[in-house]
JSON list of C-alpha atoms in Angstrom, two decimals:
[
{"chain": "A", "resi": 1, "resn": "UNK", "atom": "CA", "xyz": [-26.93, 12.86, -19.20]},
{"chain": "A", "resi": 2, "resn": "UNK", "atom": "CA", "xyz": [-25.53, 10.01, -20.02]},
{"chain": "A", "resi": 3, "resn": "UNK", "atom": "CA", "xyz": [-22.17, 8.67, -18.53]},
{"chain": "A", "resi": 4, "resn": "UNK", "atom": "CA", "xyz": [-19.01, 7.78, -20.52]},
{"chain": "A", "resi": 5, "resn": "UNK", "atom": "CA", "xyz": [-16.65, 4.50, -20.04]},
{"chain": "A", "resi": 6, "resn": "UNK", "atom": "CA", "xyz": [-13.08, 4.76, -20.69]},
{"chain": "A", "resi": 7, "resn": "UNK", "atom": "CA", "xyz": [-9.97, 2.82, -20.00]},
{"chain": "A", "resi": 8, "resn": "UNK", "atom": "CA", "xyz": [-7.14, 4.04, -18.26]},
{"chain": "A", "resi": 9, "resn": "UNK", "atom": "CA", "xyz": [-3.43, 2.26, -17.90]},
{"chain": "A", "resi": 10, "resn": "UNK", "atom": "CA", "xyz": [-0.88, 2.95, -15.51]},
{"chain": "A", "resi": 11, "resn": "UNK", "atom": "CA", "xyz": [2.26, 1.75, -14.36]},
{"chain": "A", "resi": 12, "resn": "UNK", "atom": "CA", "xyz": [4.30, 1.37, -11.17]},
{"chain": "A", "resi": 13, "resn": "UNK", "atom": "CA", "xyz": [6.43, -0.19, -8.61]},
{"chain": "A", "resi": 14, "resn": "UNK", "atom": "CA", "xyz": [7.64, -1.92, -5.86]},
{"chain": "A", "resi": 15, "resn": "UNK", "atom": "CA", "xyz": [10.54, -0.20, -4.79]},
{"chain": "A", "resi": 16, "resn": "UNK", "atom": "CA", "xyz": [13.01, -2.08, -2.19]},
{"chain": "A", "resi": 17, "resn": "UNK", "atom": "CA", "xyz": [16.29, -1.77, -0.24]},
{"chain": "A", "resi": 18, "resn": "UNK", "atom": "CA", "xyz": [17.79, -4.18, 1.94]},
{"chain": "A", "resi": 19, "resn": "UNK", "atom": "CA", "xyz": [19.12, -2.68, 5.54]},
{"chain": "A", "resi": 20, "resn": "UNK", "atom": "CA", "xyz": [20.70, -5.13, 8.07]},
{"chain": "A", "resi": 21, "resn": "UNK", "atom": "CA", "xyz": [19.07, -8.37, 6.41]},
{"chain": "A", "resi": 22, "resn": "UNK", "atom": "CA", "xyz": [15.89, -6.93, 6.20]},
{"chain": "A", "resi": 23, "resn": "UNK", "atom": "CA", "xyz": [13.83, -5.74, 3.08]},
{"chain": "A", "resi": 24, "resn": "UNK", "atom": "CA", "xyz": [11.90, -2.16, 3.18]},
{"chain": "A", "resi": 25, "resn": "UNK", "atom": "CA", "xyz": [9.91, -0.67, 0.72]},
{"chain": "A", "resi": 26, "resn": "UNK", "atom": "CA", "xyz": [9.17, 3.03, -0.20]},
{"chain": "A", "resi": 27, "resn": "UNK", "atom": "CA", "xyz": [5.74, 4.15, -0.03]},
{"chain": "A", "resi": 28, "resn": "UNK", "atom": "CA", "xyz": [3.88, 7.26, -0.94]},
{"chain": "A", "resi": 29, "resn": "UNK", "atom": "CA", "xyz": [1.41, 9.47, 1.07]},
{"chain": "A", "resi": 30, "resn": "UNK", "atom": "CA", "xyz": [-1.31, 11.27, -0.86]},
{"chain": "A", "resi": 31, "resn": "UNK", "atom": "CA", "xyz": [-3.49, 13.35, 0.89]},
{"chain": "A", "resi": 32, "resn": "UNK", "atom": "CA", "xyz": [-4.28, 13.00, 4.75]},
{"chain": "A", "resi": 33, "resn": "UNK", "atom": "CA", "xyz": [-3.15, 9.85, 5.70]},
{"chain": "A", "resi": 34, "resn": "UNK", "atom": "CA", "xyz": [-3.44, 7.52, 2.16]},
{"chain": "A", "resi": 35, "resn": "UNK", "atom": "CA", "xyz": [-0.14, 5.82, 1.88]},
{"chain": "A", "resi": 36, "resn": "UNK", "atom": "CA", "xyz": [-0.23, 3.94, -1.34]},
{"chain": "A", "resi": 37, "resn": "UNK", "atom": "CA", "xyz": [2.83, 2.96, -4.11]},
{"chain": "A", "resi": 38, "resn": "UNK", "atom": "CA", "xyz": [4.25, 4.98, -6.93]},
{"chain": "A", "resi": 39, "resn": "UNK", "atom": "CA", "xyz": [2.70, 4.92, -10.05]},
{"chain": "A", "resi": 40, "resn": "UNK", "atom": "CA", "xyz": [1.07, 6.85, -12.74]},
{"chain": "A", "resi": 41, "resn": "UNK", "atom": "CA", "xyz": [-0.49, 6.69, -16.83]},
{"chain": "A", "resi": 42, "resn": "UNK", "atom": "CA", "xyz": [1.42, 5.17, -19.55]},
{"chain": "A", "resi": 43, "resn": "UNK", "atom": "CA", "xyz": [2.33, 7.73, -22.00]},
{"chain": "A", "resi": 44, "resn": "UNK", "atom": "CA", "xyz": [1.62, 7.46, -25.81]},
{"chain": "A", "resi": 45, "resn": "UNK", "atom": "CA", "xyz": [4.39, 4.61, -27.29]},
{"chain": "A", "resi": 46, "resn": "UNK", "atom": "CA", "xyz": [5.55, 4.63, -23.64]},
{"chain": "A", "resi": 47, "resn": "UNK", "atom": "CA", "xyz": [6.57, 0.55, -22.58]},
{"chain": "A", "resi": 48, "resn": "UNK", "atom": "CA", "xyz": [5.12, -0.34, -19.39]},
{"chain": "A", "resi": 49, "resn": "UNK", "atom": "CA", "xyz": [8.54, -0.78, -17.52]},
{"chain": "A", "resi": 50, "resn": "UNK", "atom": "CA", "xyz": [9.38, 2.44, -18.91]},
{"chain": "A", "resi": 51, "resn": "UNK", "atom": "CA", "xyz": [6.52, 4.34, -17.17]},
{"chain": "A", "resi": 52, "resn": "UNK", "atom": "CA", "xyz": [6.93, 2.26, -13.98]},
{"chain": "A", "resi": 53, "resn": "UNK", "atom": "CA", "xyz": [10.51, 3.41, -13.72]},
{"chain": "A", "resi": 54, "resn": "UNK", "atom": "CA", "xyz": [9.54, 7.16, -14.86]},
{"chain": "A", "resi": 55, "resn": "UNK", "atom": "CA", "xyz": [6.87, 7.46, -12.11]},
{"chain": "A", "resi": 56, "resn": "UNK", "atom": "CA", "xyz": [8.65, 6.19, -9.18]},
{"chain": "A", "resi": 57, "resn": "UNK", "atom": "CA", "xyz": [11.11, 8.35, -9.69]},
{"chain": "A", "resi": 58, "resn": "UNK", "atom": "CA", "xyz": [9.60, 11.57, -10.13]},
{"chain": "A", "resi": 59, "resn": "UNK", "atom": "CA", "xyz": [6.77, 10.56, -6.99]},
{"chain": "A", "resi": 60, "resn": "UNK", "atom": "CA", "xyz": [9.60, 9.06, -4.92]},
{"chain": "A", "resi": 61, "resn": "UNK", "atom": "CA", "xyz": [12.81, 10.60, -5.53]},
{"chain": "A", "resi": 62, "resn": "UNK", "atom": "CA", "xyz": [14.68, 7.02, -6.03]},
{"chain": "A", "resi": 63, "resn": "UNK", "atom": "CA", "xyz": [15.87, 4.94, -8.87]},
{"chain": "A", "resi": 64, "resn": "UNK", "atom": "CA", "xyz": [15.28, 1.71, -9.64]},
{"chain": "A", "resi": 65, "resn": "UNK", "atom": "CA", "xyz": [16.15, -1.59, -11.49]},
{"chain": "A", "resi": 66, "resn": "UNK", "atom": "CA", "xyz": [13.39, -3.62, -12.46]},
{"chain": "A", "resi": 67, "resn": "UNK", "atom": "CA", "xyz": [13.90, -7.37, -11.00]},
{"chain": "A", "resi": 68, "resn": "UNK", "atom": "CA", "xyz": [10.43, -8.40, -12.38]},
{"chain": "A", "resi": 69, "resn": "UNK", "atom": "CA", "xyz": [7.01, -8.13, -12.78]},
{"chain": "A", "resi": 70, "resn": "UNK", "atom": "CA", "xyz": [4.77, -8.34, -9.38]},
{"chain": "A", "resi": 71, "resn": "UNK", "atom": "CA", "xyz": [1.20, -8.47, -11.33]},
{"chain": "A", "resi": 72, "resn": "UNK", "atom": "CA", "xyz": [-1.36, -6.13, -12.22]},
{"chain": "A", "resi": 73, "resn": "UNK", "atom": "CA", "xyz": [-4.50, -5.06, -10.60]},
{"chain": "A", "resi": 74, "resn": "UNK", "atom": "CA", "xyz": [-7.75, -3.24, -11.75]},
{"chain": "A", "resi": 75, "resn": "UNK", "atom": "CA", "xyz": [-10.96, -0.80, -10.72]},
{"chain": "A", "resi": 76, "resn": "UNK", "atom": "CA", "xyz": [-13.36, 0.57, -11.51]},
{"chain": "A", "resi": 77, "resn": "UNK", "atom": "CA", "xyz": [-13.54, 4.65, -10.78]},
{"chain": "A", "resi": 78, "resn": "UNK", "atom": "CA", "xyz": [-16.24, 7.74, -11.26]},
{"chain": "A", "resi": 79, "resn": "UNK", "atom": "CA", "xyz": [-14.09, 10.91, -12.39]},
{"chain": "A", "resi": 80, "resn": "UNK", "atom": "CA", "xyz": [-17.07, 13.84, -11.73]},
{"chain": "A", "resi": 81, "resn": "UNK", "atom": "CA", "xyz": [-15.24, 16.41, -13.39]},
{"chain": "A", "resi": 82, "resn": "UNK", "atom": "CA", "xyz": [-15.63, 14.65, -17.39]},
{"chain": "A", "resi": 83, "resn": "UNK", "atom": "CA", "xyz": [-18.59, 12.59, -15.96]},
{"chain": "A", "resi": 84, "resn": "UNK", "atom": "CA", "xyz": [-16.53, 9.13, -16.96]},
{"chain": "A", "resi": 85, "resn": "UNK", "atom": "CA", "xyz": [-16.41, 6.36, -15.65]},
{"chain": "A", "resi": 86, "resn": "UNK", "atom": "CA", "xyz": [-12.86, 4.88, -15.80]},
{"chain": "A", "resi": 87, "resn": "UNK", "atom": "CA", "xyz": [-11.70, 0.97, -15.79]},
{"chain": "A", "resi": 88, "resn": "UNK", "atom": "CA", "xyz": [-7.96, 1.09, -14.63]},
{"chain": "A", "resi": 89, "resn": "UNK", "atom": "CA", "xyz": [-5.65, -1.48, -14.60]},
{"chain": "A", "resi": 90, "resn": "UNK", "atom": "CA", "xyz": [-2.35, -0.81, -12.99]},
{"chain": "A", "resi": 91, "resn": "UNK", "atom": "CA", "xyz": [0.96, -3.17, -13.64]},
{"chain": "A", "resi": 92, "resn": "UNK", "atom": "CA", "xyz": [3.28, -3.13, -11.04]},
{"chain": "A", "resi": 93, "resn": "UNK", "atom": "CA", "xyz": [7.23, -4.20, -10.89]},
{"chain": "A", "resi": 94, "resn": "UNK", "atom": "CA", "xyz": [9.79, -5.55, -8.26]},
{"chain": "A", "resi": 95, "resn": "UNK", "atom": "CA", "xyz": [12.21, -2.91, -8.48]},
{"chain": "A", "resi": 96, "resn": "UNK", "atom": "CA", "xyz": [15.89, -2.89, -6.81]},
{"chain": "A", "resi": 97, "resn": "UNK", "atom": "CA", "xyz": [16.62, 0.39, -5.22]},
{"chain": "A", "resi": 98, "resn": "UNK", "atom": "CA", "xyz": [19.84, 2.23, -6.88]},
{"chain": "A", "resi": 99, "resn": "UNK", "atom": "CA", "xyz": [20.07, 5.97, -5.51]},
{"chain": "A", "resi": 100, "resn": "UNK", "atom": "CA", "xyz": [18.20, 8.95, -5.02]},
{"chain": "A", "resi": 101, "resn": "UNK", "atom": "CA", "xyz": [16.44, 10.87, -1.94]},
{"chain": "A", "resi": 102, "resn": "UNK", "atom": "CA", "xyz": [12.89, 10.47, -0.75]},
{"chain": "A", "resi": 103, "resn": "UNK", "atom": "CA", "xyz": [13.34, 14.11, -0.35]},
{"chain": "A", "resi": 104, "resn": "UNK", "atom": "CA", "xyz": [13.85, 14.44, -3.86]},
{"chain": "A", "resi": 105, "resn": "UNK", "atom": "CA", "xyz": [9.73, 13.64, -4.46]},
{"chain": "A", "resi": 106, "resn": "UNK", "atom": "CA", "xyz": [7.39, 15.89, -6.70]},
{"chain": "A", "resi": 107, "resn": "UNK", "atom": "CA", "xyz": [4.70, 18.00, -6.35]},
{"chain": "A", "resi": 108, "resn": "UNK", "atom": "CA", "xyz": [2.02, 15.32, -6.62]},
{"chain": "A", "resi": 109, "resn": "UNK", "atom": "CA", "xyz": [3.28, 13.98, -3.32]},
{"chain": "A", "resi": 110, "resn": "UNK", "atom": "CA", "xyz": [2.71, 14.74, 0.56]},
{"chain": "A", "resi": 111, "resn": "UNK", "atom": "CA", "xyz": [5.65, 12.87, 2.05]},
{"chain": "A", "resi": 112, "resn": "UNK", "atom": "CA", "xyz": [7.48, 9.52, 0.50]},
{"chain": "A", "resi": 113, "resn": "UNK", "atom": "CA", "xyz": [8.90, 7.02, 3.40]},
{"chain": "A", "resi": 114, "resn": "UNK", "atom": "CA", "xyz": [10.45, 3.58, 4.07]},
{"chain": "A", "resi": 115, "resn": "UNK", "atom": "CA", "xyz": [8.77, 0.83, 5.68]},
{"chain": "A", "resi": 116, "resn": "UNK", "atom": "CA", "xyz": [9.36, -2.34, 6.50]},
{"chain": "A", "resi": 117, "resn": "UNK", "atom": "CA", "xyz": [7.39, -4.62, 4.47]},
{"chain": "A", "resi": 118, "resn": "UNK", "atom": "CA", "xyz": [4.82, -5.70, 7.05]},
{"chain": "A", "resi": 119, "resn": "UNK", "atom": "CA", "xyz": [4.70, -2.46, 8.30]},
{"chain": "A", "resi": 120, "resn": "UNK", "atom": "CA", "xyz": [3.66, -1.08, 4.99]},
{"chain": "A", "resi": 121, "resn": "UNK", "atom": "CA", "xyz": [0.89, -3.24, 4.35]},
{"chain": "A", "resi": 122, "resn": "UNK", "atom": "CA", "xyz": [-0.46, -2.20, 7.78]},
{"chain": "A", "resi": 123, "resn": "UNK", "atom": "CA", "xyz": [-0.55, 1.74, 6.98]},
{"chain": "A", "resi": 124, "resn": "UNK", "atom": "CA", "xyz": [-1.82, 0.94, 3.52]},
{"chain": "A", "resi": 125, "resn": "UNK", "atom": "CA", "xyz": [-5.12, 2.16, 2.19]},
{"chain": "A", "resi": 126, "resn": "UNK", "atom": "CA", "xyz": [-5.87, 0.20, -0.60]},
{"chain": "A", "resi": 127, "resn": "UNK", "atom": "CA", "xyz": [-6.62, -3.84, -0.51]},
{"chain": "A", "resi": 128, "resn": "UNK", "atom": "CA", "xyz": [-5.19, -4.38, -4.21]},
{"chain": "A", "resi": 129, "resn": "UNK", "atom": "CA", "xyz": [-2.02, -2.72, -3.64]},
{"chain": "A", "resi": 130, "resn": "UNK", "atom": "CA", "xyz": [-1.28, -4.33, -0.33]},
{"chain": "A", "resi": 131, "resn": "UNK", "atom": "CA", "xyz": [-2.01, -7.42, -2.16]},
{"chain": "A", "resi": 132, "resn": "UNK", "atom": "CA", "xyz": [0.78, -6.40, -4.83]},
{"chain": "A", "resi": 133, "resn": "UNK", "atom": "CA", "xyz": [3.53, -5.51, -1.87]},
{"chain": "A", "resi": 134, "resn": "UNK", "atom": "CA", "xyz": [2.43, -9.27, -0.34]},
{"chain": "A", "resi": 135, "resn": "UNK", "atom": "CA", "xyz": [3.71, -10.45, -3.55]},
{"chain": "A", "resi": 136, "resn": "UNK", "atom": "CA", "xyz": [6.48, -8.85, -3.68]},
{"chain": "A", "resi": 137, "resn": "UNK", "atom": "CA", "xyz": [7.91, -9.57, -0.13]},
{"chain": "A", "resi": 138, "resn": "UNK", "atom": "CA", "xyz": [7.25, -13.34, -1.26]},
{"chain": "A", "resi": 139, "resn": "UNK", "atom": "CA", "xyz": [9.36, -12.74, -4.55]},
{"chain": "A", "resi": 140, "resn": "UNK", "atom": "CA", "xyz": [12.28, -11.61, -2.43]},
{"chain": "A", "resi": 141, "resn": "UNK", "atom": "CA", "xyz": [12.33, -14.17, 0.09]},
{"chain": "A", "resi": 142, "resn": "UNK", "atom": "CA", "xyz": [12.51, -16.65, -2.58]},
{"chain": "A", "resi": 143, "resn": "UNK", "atom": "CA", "xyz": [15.19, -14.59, -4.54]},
{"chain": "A", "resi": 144, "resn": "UNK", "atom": "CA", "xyz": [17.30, -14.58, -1.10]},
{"chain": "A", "resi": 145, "resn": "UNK", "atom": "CA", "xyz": [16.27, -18.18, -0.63]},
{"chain": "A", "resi": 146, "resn": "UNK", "atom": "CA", "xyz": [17.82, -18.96, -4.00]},
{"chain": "A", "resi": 147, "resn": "UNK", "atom": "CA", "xyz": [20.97, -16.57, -3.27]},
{"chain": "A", "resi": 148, "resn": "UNK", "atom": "CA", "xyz": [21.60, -18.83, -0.14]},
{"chain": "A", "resi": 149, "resn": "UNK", "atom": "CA", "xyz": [21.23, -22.45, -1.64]}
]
């Protein structure tokens, strides 16, 4: 039998508030114990920010503003079901927190919690996404660096 290849794009974010000077981000927890960010597939005619806003809201239960874009990352996966091999590649975007619960999260997700931002690359599971949230904490110290010069 032989194996298909397919592509696969998704979206996501970097969602951030600011308590007493210091920055935390929201993170999501699939399964057991996998704490990972929001994100999910780009929809047909769907604009990447579009999606990344989209699916952090409906896995988190917040809103957000896009600052800017972190980066993107990519894998390779085996999907047993449609015997396919996938290569993903996942964009991901510093995003302002604006309102909502992390009550308020969907189906898809176990729990949905704030962290600081060293904290949350501690309980993260995957080395590409920590890598993402690494970024980002450097983007906002050098937005709040900029904000105090």
């Amino acid at each position: 039998m032989k194996i298909k290849t397919q592509k696969a794009l998704s979206s996501g974010g970097v969602i951030f508030r600011r308590l007493n000077d210091e920055a935390e981000v929201a993170l999501i927890r699939r399964g057991e114990n996998i704490w990972c960010l929001p994100k999910g597939t780009v929809e047909k005619e769907e604009e990447l920010e579009k999606t990344a806003l989209r699916e952090v809201e409906e896995e988190t239960g917040l809103k957000g503003k896009i600052l800017d874009k972190i980066g993107a990352i990519d894998y390779w996966f085996f999907w047993k079901p449609d015997n396919t091999r996938y290569h993903k590649v996942v964009h991901f975007y510093l995003m302002e927190y604006q309102g909502g619960d992390v009550q308020d999260h969907d189906y898809e997700v176990e729990e949905v919690r704030w962290f600081p931002f060293g904290g949350a690359i501690s309980v993260m599971a995957y080395k590409g996404e920590k890598e993402i949230v690494e970024k980002a904490s450097e983007m906002l110290k050098r937005r709040q660096d900029a904000d105090y010069s």
